[in-house]
One Martini backbone bead per residue (centre of mass of N, CA, C, O) as a GRO file, in nm:
protein
  236
    1MET     BB    1   8.539  12.228  12.009
    2ALA     BB    2   8.397  12.109  11.747
    3ASP     BB    3   8.143  12.140  11.541
    4PRO     BB    4   7.904  11.907  11.478
    5ALA     BB    5   7.828  12.019  11.195
    6ALA     BB    6   8.114  11.984  11.076
    7TRP     BB    7   8.125  11.676  11.104
    8LEU     BB    8   7.876  11.616  10.928
    9ALA     BB    9   7.979  11.756  10.672
   10MET     BB   10   8.227  11.571  10.639
   11VAL     BB   11   8.077  11.293  10.611
   12THR     BB   12   7.895  11.418  10.349
   13SER     BB   13   8.125  11.484  10.180
   14GLY     BB   14   8.223  11.494   9.811
   15TRP     BB   15   8.004  11.377   9.606
   16SER     BB   16   7.972  11.658   9.440
   17GLU     BB   17   8.305  11.649   9.346
   18ILE     BB   18   8.368  11.419   9.132
   19GLY     BB   19   8.396  11.616   8.862
   20GLN     BB   20   8.656  11.725   8.981
   21THR     BB   21   8.994  11.757   8.963
   22ALA     BB   22   9.072  11.769   9.268
   23PHE     BB   23   8.950  11.497   9.341
   24TRP     BB   24   9.143  11.316   9.160
   25VAL     BB   25   9.408  11.406   9.280
   26SER     BB   26   9.343  11.314   9.573
   27LEU     BB   27   9.284  11.019   9.501
   28LEU     BB   28   9.570  10.950   9.403
   29GLN     BB   29   9.709  11.008   9.667
   30ILE     BB   30   9.563  10.792   9.838
   31MET     BB   31   9.637  10.544   9.668
   32TRP     BB   32   9.942  10.577   9.692
   33ILE     BB   33   9.967  10.573  10.000
   34ASN     BB   34   9.833  10.296  10.048
   35ILE     BB   35  10.054  10.131   9.905
   36LEU     BB   36  10.313  10.235  10.048
   37LEU     BB   37  10.180  10.154  10.355
   38SER     BB   38  10.090   9.822  10.284
   39GLY     BB   39  10.315   9.606  10.277
   40ASP     BB   40  10.306   9.483  10.566
   41ASN     BB   41  10.008   9.391  10.550
   42ALA     BB   42  10.047   9.181  10.325
   43VAL     BB   43  10.242   9.003  10.484
   44VAL     BB   44  10.052   8.935  10.719
   45ILE     BB   45   9.838   8.788  10.556
   46ALA     BB   46  10.026   8.566  10.444
   47MET     BB   47  10.133   8.459  10.721
   48ALA     BB   48   9.853   8.391  10.859
   49CYS     BB   49   9.769   8.191  10.595
   50ARG     BB   50   9.999   7.963  10.558
   51GLY     BB   51   9.842   7.720  10.735
   52LEU     BB   52   9.639   7.685  10.527
   53ARG     BB   53   9.451   7.562  10.308
   54PRO     BB   54   9.435   7.655   9.987
   55ARG     BB   55   9.128   7.732   9.990
   56GLN     BB   56   9.138   7.889  10.265
   57ARG     BB   57   9.360   8.091  10.197
   58LEU     BB   58   9.200   8.263  10.001
   59TRP     BB   59   8.973   8.341  10.204
   60GLY     BB   60   9.159   8.462  10.417
   61MET     BB   61   9.267   8.694  10.236
   62ILE     BB   62   8.996   8.821  10.159
   63LEU     BB   63   8.874   8.862  10.446
   64GLY     BB   64   9.114   9.007  10.575
   65ALA     BB   65   9.120   9.248  10.378
   66GLY     BB   66   8.825   9.339  10.417
   67VAL     BB   67   8.837   9.397  10.722
   68ALA     BB   68   9.075   9.594  10.707
   69VAL     BB   69   8.936   9.811  10.532
   70LEU     BB   70   8.694   9.872  10.716
   71LEU     BB   71   8.860   9.955  10.966
   72ARG     BB   72   9.019  10.181  10.823
   73ILE     BB   73   8.782  10.361  10.754
   74VAL     BB   74   8.687  10.413  11.042
   75PHE     BB   75   8.958  10.520  11.151
   76THR     BB   76   8.994  10.753  10.941
   77VAL     BB   77   8.736  10.910  11.003
   78PHE     BB   78   8.813  10.970  11.296
   79VAL     BB   79   9.081  11.124  11.238
   80ALA     BB   80   8.957  11.339  11.049
   81ALA     BB   81   8.774  11.458  11.269
   82LEU     BB   82   9.004  11.539  11.469
   83MET     BB   83   9.139  11.750  11.259
   84LEU     BB   84   8.933  11.988  11.343
   85LEU     BB   85   9.112  12.036  11.571
   86PRO     BB   86   9.314  12.214  11.737
   87TRP     BB   87   9.662  12.111  11.678
   88LEU     BB   88   9.626  11.825  11.534
   89LYS     BB   89   9.765  11.890  11.266
   90ILE     BB   90  10.044  11.929  11.383
   91VAL     BB   91  10.076  11.651  11.507
   92GLY     BB   92  10.014  11.492  11.244
   93GLY     BB   93  10.243  11.619  11.075
   94LEU     BB   94  10.482  11.518  11.249
   95ALA     BB   95  10.413  11.219  11.224
   96LEU     BB   96  10.429  11.219  10.909
   97PHE     BB   97  10.725  11.293  10.882
   98TYR     BB   98  10.833  11.034  11.009
   99ILE     BB   99  10.697  10.838  10.810
  100ALA     BB  100  10.826  10.947  10.547
  101ALA     BB  101  11.125  10.904  10.626
  102LYS     BB  102  11.095  10.593  10.696
  103LEU     BB  103  11.029  10.501  10.399
  104LEU     BB  104  11.355  10.529  10.319
  105VAL     BB  105  11.401  10.294  10.529
  106PRO     BB  106  11.523   9.997  10.558
  107GLU     BB  107  11.368   9.679  10.638
  108GLU     BB  108  11.356   9.388  10.826
  109ALA     BB  109  11.190   9.096  10.787
  110ASP     BB  110  10.989   8.885  11.014
  111GLU     BB  111  10.817   8.593  10.980
  112ASN     BB  112  10.782   8.521  11.303
  113GLU     BB  113  10.591   8.761  11.397
  114THR     BB  114  10.366   8.592  11.250
  115GLU     BB  115  10.101   8.405  11.307
  116ALA     BB  116  10.007   8.088  11.239
  117THR     BB  117   9.711   7.911  11.100
  118GLU     BB  118   9.442   7.652  11.059
  119HIS     BB  119   9.219   7.880  11.101
  120LEU     BB  120   9.029   8.097  10.938
  121TRP     BB  121   8.911   8.300  11.163
  122ARG     BB  122   9.183   8.336  11.301
  123ALA     BB  123   9.326   8.468  11.063
  124VAL     BB  124   9.136   8.711  11.039
  125LYS     BB  125   9.191   8.816  11.326
  126ILE     BB  126   9.495   8.862  11.297
  127VAL     BB  127   9.477   9.061  11.063
  128ALA     BB  128   9.297   9.277  11.199
  129ILE     BB  129   9.482   9.339  11.442
  130ALA     BB  130   9.742   9.403  11.284
  131ASP     BB  131   9.622   9.635  11.113
  132ILE     BB  132   9.558   9.826  11.343
  133ILE     BB  133   9.851   9.847  11.453
  134MET     BB  134   9.996   9.918  11.153
  135SER     BB  135   9.789  10.174  11.037
  136LEU     BB  136   9.853  10.460  11.147
  137ASP     BB  137  10.014  10.585  10.916
  138ASN     BB  138   9.798  10.548  10.698
  139VAL     BB  139   9.568  10.706  10.837
  140ILE     BB  140   9.705  10.983  10.866
  141ALA     BB  141   9.771  11.027  10.565
  142ILE     BB  142   9.479  11.000  10.448
  143ALA     BB  143   9.337  11.210  10.624
  144ALA     BB  144   9.512  11.444  10.518
  145ALA     BB  145   9.455  11.414  10.206
  146ALA     BB  146   9.130  11.441  10.224
  147LYS     BB  147   9.031  11.699  10.381
  148GLY     BB  148   8.733  11.576  10.481
  149ASN     BB  149   8.670  11.377  10.236
  150MET     BB  150   8.471  11.097  10.225
  151ALA     BB  151   8.481  11.005   9.930
  152LEU     BB  152   8.789  10.975   9.922
  153LEU     BB  153   8.818  10.763  10.140
  154VAL     BB  154   8.643  10.537  10.019
  155ILE     BB  155   8.775  10.520   9.734
  156GLY     BB  156   9.087  10.531   9.808
  157LEU     BB  157   9.071  10.253   9.990
  158ALA     BB  158   9.009  10.048   9.742
  159VAL     BB  159   9.271  10.157   9.581
  160SER     BB  160   9.608  10.147   9.381
  161ILE     BB  161   9.957  10.336   9.333
  162PRO     BB  162  10.323  10.367   9.296
  163LEU     BB  163  10.640  10.504   9.453
  164ILE     BB  164  10.875  10.578   9.687
  165VAL     BB  165  11.018  10.857   9.674
  166ALA     BB  166  10.772  11.017   9.569
  167GLY     BB  167  10.594  10.933   9.809
  168ALA     BB  168  10.755  11.075  10.031
  169ALA     BB  169  10.722  11.357   9.907
  170LEU     BB  170  10.416  11.362   9.923
  171LEU     BB  171  10.404  11.346  10.231
  172GLY     BB  172  10.564  11.606  10.275
  173TRP     BB  173  10.361  11.792  10.140
  174ILE     BB  174  10.130  11.723  10.340
  175VAL     BB  175  10.268  11.814  10.594
  176GLY     BB  176  10.280  12.115  10.522
  177GLU     BB  177   9.976  12.155  10.480
  178VAL     BB  178   9.871  12.060  10.757
  179ILE     BB  179  10.025  12.262  10.936
  180ALA     BB  180   9.941  12.534  10.785
  181THR     BB  181   9.609  12.451  10.830
  182ASP     BB  182   9.587  12.498  11.105
  183PRO     BB  183   9.369  12.683  11.282
  184VAL     BB  184   9.582  12.852  11.435
  185ILE     BB  185   9.749  12.946  11.186
  186GLU     BB  186   9.519  13.049  11.006
  187ARG     BB  187   9.409  13.270  11.206
  188TYR     BB  188   9.681  13.430  11.206
  189LEU     BB  189   9.763  13.466  10.888
  190GLU     BB  190   9.518  13.540  10.701
  191PRO     BB  191   9.452  13.834  10.805
  192ARG     BB  192   9.753  13.938  10.730
  193LEU     BB  193   9.775  13.811  10.413
  194GLY     BB  194   9.547  13.679  10.306
  195ALA     BB  195   9.434  13.443  10.095
  196GLU     BB  196   9.671  13.448   9.889
  197GLY     BB  197   9.910  13.456  10.086
  198PHE     BB  198   9.833  13.193  10.235
  199HIS     BB  199   9.851  13.007   9.989
  200TYR     BB  200  10.163  13.045   9.957
  201VAL     BB  201  10.240  12.935  10.232
  202VAL     BB  202  10.131  12.649  10.184
  203LEU     BB  203  10.308  12.585   9.938
  204PHE     BB  204  10.579  12.626  10.080
  205ALA     BB  205  10.534  12.416  10.306
  206ALA     BB  206  10.502  12.174  10.115
  207LEU     BB  207  10.778  12.193   9.975
  208LEU     BB  208  10.947  12.180  10.233
  209GLY     BB  209  10.846  11.903  10.325
  210ALA     BB  210  10.950  11.739  10.081
  211ILE     BB  211  11.251  11.812  10.112
  212LEU     BB  212  11.297  11.726  10.410
  213VAL     BB  213  11.222  11.429  10.379
  214LEU     BB  214  11.449  11.354  10.177
  215ILE     BB  215  11.684  11.440  10.358
  216VAL     BB  216  11.622  11.279  10.617
  217GLY     BB  217  11.595  11.002  10.477
  218ALA     BB  218  11.885  10.992  10.363
  219LEU     BB  219  12.035  11.020  10.636
  220TRP     BB  220  11.901  10.778  10.774
  221ARG     BB  221  11.988  10.566  10.571
  222ARG     BB  222  12.295  10.611  10.601
  223SER     BB  223  12.312  10.546  10.907
  224LYS     BB  224  12.210  10.251  10.874
  225GLN     BB  225  12.440  10.157  10.670
  226THR     BB  226  12.686  10.241  10.886
  227GLU     BB  227  12.612  10.039  11.076
  228PRO     BB  228  12.722   9.799  11.267
  229VAL     BB  229  12.727   9.455  11.230
  230GLN     BB  230  12.608   9.212  11.447
  231LYS     BB  231  12.704   8.913  11.523
  232PRO     BB  232  12.623   8.617  11.613
  233GLY     BB  233  12.793   8.579  11.928
  234ALA     BB  234  12.974   8.839  11.972
  235ALA     BB  235  12.860   8.911  12.273
  236GLU     BB  236  12.957   8.628  12.420
   0.00000   0.00000   0.00000
């Protein structure tokens, strides 16, 4: 198990680094990731609130989004803490690779998947539950990008800015970084290569992750586009 003192240090970390360039670069990464992976969540909020009266609909969307952000912060802090444990960065990195490649594959949205309601607090509840279910990809990506910095998590989850292909590459870069810096790999390579040599290994792994995500995503997208479309009633 990770040292409890390390977990406490992670929770209180980051606020003294706000003036540093690295802090703002990581903050932009988190904001970008949050927008890229939150499109489905925005649709869920709109669908859950579509049955409300106009005035209630606005409050439903505001309260639903607010509850979703608070729950996501708690969930992300928990996942970031778990990433202090050996092997979990490798598992998280592999999950993130799948998420990044999937980002390049178009999906058809089904408006009927989200229940509409005429009651404000029921709409907020639907949004909160759906957000928890749908936000695992978002949480893993942001926890990885924050590198244990709680100030980045809190500020980065509050706002955002996008671009899809570059965003998938960014996730791929983080995949490489996360896997290469897992405690098991770091303990094995750093004593043999030295701090500078290990730094170059991490950079190479990050670059390789970005390239692989774009390649796998492109191939996955092409295979989806070449799949035969089955017409309704054709199988009957």
